Short mmCIF file of C-alpha atoms and ligand atoms in Angstrom, two decimals:
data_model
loop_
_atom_site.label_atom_id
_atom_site.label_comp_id
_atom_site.label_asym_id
_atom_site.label_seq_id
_atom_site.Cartn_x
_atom_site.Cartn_y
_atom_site.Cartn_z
CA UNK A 24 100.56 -70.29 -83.97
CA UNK A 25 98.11 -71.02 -86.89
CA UNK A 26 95.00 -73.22 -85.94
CA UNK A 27 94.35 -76.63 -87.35
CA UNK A 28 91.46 -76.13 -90.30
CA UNK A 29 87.81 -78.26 -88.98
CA UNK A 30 86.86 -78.41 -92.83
CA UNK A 31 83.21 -78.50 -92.97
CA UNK A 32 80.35 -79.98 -95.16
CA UNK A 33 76.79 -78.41 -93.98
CA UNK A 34 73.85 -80.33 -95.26
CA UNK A 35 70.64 -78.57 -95.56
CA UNK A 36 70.34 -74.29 -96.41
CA UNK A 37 67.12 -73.74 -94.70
CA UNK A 38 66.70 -71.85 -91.91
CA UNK A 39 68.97 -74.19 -89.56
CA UNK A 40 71.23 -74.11 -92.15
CA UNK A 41 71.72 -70.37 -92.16
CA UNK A 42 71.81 -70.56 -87.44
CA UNK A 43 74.97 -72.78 -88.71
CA UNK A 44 76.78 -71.22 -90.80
CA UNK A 45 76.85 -68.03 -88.84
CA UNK A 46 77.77 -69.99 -86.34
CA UNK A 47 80.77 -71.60 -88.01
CA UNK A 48 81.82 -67.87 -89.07
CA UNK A 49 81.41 -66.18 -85.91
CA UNK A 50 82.57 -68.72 -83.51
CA UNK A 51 86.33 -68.19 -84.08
CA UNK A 52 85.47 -64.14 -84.10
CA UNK A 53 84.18 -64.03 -80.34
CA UNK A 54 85.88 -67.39 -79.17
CA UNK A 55 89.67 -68.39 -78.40
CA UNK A 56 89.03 -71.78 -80.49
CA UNK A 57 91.55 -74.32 -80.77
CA UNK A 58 90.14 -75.39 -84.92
CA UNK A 59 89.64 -72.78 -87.35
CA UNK A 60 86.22 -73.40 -89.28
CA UNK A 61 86.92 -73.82 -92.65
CA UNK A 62 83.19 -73.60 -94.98
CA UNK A 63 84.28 -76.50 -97.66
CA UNK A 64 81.07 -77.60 -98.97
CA UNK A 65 76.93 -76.81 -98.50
CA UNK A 66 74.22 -79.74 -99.95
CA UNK A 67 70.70 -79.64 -101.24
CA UNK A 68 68.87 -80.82 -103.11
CA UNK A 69 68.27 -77.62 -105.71
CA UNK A 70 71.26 -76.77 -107.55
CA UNK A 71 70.45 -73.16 -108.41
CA UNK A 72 69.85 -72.14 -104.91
CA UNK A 73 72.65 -74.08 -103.17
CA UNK A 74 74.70 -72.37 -105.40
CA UNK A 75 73.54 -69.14 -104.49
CA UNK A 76 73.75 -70.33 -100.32
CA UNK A 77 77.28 -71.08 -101.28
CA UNK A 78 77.77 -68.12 -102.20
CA UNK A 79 75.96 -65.73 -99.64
CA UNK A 80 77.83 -67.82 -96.63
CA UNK A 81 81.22 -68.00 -98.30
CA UNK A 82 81.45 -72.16 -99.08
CA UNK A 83 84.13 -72.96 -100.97
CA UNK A 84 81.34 -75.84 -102.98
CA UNK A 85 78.12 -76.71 -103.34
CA UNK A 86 76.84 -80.48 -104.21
CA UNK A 87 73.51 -81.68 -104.94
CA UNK A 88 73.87 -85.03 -103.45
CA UNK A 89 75.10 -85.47 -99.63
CA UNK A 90 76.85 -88.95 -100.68
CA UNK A 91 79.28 -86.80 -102.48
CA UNK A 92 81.02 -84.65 -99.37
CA UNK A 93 80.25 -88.12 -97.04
CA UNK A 94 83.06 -89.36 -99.80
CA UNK A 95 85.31 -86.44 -99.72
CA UNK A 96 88.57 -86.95 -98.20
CA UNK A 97 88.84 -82.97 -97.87
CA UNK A 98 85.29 -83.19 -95.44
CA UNK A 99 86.10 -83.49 -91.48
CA UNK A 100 82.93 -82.57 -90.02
CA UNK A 101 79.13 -83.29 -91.54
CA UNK A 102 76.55 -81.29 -90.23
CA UNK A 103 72.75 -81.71 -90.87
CA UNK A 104 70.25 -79.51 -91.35
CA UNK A 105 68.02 -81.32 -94.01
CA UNK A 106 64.49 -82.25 -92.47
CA UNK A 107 63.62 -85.17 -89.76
CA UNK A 108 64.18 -88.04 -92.21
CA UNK A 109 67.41 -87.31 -93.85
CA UNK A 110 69.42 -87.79 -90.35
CA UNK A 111 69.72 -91.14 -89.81
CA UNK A 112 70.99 -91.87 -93.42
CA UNK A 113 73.55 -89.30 -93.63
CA UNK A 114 74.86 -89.75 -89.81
CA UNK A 115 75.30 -93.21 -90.28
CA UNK A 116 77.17 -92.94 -93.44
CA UNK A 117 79.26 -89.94 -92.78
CA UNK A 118 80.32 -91.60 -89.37
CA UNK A 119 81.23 -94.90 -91.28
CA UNK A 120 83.48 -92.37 -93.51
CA UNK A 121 85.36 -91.41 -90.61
CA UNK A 122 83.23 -87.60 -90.62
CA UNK A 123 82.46 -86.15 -87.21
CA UNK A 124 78.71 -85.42 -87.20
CA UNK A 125 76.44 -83.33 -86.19
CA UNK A 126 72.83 -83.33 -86.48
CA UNK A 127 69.62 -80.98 -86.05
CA UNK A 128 66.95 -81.67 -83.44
CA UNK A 129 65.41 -84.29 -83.11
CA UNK A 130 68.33 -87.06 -83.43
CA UNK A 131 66.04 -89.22 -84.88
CA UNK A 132 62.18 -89.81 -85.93
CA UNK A 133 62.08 -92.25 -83.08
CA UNK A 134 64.66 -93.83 -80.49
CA UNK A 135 64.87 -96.17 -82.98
CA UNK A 136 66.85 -94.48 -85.73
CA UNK A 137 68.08 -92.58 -83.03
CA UNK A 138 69.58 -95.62 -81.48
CA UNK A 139 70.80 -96.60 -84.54
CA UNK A 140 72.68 -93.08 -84.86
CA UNK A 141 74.78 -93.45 -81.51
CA UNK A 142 76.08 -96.60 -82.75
CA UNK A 143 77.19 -95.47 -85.76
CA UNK A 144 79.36 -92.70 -84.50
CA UNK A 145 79.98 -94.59 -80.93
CA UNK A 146 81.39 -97.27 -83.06
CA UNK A 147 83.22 -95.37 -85.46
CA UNK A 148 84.44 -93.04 -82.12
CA UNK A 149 83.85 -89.96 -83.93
CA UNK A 150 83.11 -86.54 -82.20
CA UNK A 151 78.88 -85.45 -82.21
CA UNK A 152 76.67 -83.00 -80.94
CA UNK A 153 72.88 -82.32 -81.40
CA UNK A 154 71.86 -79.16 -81.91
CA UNK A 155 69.43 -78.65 -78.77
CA UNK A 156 70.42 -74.62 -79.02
CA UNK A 157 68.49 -73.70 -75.87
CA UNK A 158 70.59 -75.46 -73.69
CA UNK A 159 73.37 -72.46 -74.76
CA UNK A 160 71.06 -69.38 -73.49
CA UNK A 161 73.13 -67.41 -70.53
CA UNK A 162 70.50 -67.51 -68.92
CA UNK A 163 69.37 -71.40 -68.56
CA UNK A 164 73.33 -72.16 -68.20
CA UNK A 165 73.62 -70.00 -64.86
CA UNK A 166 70.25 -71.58 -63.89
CA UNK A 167 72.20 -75.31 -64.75
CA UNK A 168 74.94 -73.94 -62.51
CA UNK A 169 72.57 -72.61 -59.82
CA UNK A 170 70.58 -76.08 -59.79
CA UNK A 171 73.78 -78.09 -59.81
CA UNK A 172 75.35 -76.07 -56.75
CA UNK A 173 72.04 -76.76 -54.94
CA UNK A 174 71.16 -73.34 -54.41
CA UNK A 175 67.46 -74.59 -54.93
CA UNK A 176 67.47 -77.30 -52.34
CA UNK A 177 64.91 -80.50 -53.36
CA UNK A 178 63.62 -80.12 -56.43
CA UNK A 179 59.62 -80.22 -56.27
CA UNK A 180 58.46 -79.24 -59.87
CA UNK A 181 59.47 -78.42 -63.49
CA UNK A 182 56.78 -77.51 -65.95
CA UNK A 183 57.68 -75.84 -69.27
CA UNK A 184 56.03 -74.95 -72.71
CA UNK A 185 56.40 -74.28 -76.02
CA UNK A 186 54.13 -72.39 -77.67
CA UNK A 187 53.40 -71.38 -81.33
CA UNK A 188 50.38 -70.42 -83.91
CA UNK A 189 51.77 -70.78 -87.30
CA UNK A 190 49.94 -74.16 -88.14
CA UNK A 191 46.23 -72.81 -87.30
CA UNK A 192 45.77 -72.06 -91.26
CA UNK A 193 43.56 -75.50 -92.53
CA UNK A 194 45.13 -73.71 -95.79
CA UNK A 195 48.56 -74.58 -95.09
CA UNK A 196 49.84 -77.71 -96.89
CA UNK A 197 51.59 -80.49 -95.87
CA UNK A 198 54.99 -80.98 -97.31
CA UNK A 199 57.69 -79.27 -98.53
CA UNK A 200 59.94 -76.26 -97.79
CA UNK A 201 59.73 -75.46 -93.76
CA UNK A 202 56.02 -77.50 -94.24
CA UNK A 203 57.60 -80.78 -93.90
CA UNK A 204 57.63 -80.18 -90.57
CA UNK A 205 53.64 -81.23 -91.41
CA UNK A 206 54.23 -84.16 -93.15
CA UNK A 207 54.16 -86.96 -90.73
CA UNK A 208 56.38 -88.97 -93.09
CA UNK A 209 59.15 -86.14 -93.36
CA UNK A 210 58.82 -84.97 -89.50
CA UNK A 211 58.38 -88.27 -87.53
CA UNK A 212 55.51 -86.11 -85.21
CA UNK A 213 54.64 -83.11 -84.56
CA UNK A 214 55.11 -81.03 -82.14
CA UNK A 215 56.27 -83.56 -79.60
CA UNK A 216 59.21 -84.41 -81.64
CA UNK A 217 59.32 -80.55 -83.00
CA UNK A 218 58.93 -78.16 -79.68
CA UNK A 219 58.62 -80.34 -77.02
CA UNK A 220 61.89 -82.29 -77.54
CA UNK A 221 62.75 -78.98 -76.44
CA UNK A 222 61.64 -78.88 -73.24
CA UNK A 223 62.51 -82.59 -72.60
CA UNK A 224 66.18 -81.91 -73.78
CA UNK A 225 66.38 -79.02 -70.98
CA UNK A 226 64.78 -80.65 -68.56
CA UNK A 227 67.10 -83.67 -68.89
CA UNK A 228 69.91 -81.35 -68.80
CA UNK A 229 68.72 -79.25 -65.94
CA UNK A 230 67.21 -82.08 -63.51
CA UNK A 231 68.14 -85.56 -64.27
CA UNK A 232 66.25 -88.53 -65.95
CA UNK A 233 62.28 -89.16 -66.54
CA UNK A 234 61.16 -92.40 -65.30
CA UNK A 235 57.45 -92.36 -66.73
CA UNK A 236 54.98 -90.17 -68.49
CA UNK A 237 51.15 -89.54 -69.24
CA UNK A 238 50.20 -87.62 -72.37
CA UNK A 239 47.74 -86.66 -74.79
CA UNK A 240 47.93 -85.48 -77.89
CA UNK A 241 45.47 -83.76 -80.41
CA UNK A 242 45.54 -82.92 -84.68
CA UNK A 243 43.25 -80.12 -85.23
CA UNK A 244 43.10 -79.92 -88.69
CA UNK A 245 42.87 -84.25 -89.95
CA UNK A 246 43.22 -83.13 -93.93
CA UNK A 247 45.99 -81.15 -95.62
CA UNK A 248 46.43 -81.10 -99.09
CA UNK A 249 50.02 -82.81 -99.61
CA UNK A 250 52.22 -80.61 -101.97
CA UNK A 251 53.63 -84.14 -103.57
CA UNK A 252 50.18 -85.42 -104.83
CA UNK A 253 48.43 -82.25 -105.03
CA UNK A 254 45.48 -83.68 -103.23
CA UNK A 255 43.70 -83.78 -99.84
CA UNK A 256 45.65 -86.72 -97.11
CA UNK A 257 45.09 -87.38 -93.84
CA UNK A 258 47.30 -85.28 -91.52
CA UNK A 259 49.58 -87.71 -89.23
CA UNK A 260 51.41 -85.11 -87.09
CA UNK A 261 50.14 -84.12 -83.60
CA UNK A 262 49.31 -80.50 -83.01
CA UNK A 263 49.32 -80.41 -79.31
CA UNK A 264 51.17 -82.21 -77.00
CA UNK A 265 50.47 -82.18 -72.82
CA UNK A 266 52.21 -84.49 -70.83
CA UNK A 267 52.62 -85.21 -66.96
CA UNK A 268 55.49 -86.95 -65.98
CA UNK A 269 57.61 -88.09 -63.20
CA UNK A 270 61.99 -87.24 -62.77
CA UNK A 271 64.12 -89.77 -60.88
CA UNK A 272 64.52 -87.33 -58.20
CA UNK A 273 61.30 -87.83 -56.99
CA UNK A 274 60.37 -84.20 -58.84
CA UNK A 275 57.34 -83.77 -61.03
CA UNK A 276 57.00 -82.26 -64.25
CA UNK A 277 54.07 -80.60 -66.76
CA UNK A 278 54.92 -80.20 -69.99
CA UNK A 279 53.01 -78.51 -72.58
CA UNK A 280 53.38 -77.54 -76.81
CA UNK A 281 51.08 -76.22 -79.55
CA UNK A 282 51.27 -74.65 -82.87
CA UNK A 283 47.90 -74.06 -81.95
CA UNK A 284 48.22 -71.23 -79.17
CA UNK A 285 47.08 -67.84 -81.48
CA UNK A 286 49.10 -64.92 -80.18
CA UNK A 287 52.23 -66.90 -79.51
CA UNK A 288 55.10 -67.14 -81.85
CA UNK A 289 57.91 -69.31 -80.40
CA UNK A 290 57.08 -68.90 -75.95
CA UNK A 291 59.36 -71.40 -75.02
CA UNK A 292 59.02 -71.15 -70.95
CA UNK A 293 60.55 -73.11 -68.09
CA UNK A 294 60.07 -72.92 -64.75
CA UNK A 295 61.84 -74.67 -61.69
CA UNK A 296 60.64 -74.97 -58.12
CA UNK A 297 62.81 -76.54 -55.56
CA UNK A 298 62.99 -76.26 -51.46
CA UNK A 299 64.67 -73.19 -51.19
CA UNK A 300 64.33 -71.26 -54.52
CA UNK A 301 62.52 -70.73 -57.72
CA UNK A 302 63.75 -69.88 -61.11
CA UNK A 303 61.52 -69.00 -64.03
CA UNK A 304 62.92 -68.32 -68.00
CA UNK A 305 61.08 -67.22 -71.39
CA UNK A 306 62.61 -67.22 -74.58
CA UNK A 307 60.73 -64.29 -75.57
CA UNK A 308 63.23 -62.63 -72.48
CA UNK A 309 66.02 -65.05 -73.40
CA UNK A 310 68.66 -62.62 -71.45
CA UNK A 311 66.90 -62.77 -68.06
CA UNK A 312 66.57 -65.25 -65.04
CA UNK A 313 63.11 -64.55 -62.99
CA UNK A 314 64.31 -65.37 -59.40
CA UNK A 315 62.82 -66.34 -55.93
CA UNK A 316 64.96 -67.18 -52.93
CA UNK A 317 62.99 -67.66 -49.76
CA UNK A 318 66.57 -67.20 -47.69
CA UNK A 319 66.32 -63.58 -48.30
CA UNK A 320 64.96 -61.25 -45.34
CA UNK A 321 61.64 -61.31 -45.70
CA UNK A 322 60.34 -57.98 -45.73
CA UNK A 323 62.15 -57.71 -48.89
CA UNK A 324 61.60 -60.96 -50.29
CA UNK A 325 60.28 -61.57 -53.78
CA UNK A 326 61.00 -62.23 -57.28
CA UNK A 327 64.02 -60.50 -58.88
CA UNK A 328 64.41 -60.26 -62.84
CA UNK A 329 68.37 -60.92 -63.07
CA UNK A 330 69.63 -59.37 -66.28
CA UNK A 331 71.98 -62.07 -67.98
CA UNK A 332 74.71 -59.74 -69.61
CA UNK A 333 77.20 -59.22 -66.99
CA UNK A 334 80.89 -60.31 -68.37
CA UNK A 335 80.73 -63.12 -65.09
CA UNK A 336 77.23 -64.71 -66.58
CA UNK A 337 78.01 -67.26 -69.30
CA UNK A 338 79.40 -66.56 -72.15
CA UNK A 339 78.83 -62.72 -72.35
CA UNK A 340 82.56 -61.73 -71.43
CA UNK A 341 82.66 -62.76 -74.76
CA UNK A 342 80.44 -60.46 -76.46
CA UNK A 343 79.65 -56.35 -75.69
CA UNK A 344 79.99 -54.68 -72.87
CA UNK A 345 78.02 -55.17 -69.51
CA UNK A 346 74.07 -54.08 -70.09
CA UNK A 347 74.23 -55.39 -73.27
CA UNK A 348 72.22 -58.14 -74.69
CA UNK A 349 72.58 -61.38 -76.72
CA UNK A 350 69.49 -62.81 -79.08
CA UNK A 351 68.57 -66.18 -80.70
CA UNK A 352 71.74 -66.72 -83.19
CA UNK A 353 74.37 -66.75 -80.59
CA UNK A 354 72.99 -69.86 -78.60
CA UNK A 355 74.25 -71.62 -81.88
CA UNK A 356 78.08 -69.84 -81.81
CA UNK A 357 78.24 -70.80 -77.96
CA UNK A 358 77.39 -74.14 -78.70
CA UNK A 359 80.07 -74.49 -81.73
CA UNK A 360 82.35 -72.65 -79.83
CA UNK A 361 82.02 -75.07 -76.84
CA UNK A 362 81.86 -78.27 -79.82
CA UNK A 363 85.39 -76.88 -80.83
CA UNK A 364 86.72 -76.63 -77.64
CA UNK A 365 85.78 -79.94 -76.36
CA UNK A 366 87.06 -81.40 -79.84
CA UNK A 367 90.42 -79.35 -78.68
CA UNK A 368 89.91 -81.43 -75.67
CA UNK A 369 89.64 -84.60 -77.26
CA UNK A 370 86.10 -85.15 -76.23
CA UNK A 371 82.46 -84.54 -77.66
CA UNK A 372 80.53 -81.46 -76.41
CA UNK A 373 76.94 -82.64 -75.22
CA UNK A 374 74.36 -82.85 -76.34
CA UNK A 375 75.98 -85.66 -77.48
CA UNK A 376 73.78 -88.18 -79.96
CA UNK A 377 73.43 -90.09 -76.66
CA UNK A 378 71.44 -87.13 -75.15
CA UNK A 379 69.57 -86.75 -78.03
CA UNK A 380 68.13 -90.53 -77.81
CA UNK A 381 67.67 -89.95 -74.30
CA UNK A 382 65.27 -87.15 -75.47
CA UNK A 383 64.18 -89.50 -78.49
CA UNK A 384 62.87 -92.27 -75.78
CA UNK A 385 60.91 -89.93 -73.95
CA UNK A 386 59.21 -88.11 -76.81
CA UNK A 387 58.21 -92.18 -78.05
CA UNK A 388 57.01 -92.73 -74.29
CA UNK A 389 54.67 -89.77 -74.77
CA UNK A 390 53.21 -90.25 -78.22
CA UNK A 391 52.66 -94.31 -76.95
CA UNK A 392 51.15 -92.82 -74.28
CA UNK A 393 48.86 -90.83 -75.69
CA UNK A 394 48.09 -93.43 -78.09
CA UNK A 395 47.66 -96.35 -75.78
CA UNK A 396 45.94 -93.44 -72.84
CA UNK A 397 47.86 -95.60 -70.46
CA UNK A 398 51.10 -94.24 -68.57
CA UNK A 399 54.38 -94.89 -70.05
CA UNK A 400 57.48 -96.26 -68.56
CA UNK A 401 60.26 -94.61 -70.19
CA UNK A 402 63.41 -96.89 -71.61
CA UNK A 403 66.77 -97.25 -70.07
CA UNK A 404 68.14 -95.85 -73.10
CA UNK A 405 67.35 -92.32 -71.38
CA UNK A 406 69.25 -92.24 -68.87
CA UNK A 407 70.75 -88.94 -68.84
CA UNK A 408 74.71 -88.45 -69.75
CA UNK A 409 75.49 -84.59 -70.27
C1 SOE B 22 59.47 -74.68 -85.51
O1 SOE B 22 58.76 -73.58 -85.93
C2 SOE B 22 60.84 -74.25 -84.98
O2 SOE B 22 61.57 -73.63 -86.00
C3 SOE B 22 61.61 -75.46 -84.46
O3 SOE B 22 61.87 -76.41 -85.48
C4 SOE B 22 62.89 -75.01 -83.78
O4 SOE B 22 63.60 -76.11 -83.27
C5 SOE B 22 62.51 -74.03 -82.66
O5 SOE B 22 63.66 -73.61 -81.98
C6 SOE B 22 61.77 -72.85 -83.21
O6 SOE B 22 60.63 -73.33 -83.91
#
């Protein structure tokens, strides 16, 4: 039996937009999908290049104005991948149109628009999903199933980190291609709403709600030259983000990220420490779970390095054989392939937009935080869902 088309309209051709489309392609490759991925349409702002995305990826169009495929009646599904301030304008539109959306991390620049976004496509009762990709790794899904099955016991602490060194240049501007992400304006923050949305978005997903945070925050470099006016502005973004904060389950959590850590490129790390057992994962070993269970006999107790690539972890019956490993890209197919099937399902695949304000309201608690140096009660609004 043929499958129904999910005609798509991808806005943005950076380098999110290039994790999606491989992910629309691949998805029905590896996956027993109930929609067939149809690449209708790609967006941006340069015609010359989108023209050339469109035709590297295989879409069908290309249009230099996102109202255009919001209009479409041909469009079913809108996906963003332009930068931080572009979301909330094209979500809310293409979810008045009728469009299914989906958005790049964060949801918003602050709970705010984020807020704004779930009512759109709450209210309209269209399907959504934010890409928070991390949540897809084999790896952090059979820790999600070993934390739910209580395998750790009571949860005592979380800490994570995300750690880069790309911005450390005072040379680098501010705006611009993949340098937006420096433009205050553009971005929302830095790398609170940039790497450590990250870790919040996990940690939501992996051990509940966060009640109330302390943070600081630091820019490094205060003057950028801003690639619109050519001349030196103040920098608005934060650099470095440290927080301390408190889950409703009583647990506590550290969370740390930099651009500002020289010798690390993208060490995202998470580690979980309950009654019972420990669990410890690093992106830069995406396909392993670092494990400590104090129930085993104790003259050969200690950590164990599980490697994630057996066909009964998650997801990997559905790639090569057992042994073999998995990298960065397919966290994105896993999570379309799951988006599909839950659309098969008639319901949307979290992280809904819901999740990502939950994830919105904490990343505002810790830049007021750091702000006001006073400890932050986090909103309702964050109360976890999926
Ligand atoms: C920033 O360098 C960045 O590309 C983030 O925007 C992504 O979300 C993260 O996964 C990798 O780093």
């Amino acid at each position: 039996m043929g499958k129904t088309p999910l005609n798509i309209a991808l806005v943005g051709y950076g380098f999110m937009g290039k994790t999606h489309s491989n992910a629309f392609l691949q998805a029905p490759r590896f996956f027993d999908l109930p929609y067939q991925p149809v690449l209708k349409a790609v967006v941006a702002r340069n015609a010359g290049r989108v023209h050339a995305f469109a035709g590297t990826w295989g879409y069908e169009s290309a249009e230099t104005d996102w109202r255009a495929v919001v209009e479409r009646k041909d469009i079913d599904l809108v996906d963003i991948a332009s930068p931080n301030d572009t979301h909330a304008e094209i979500a809310i539109a293409a979810a008045r149109a009728g469009k299914m959306v989906t958005c790049e991390k964060p949801l918003g620049r602050t709970a705010a628009e984020a807020q704004a976004m779930v009512s759109a496509v709450e209210g309209a009762g269209v399907a959504n999903m934010v890409w928070y990709n991390y949540r897809r790794v084999p790896a952090v899904v059979l820790l999600k199933s070993l934390i739910d099955e209580g395998t750790l016991g009571r949860i005592f602490h979380y800490r994570a980190q995300f750690l880069q060194d790309w911005t450390i240049s005072a040379d680098l501007p501010q705006g611009g291609e993949g340098l937006w992400r420096l433009d205050v304006g553009v971005a929302g923050s830095g790398v609170t709403g940039d790497l450590l949305a990250h870790c919040i978005d996990t940690a939501l997903w992996l051990n509940g709600s966060i009640t109330e945070v302390t943070a600081m925050t630091e820019t490094f470099i205060k003057e950028r030259t801003h690639t619109q006016t050519g001349r030196k502005e103040p920098v608005g973004i934060d650099d470095a983000s440290a927080c301390l904060a408190r889950f409703q389950n009583g647990s506590l959590a550290l969370f740390e990220a930099t651009r500002y850590a020289r010798g690390h490129k993208a060490l995202y790390t998470l580690e979980i420490n309950g009654e019972h057992a420990s669990a410890r994962w690093d992106l830069h070993d995406l396909h392993r779970l670092q494990w400590f269970d104090h129930r085993d006999e104790g003259r050969v107790r200690g950590w164990r390095s599980v490697h994630i690539t057996d066909s009964d972890h998650p997801y990997m019956k559905h790639w090569w054989v057992p042994g073999l490993q998995i990298g960065y890209e397919h966290t994105f197919i896993h999570q379309f392939a799951d988006f599909l099937q839950g659309l098969g399902e008639g319901r949307s695949t979290p992280p809904t937009f819901r999740d990502g304000l939950a994830t919105d309201c904490v990343t505002d608690a810790i830049l007021k935080s750091a702000a006001t140096r006073q400890w932050q009660t986090v909103s309702a609004a964050s109360v976890k869902v999926g």
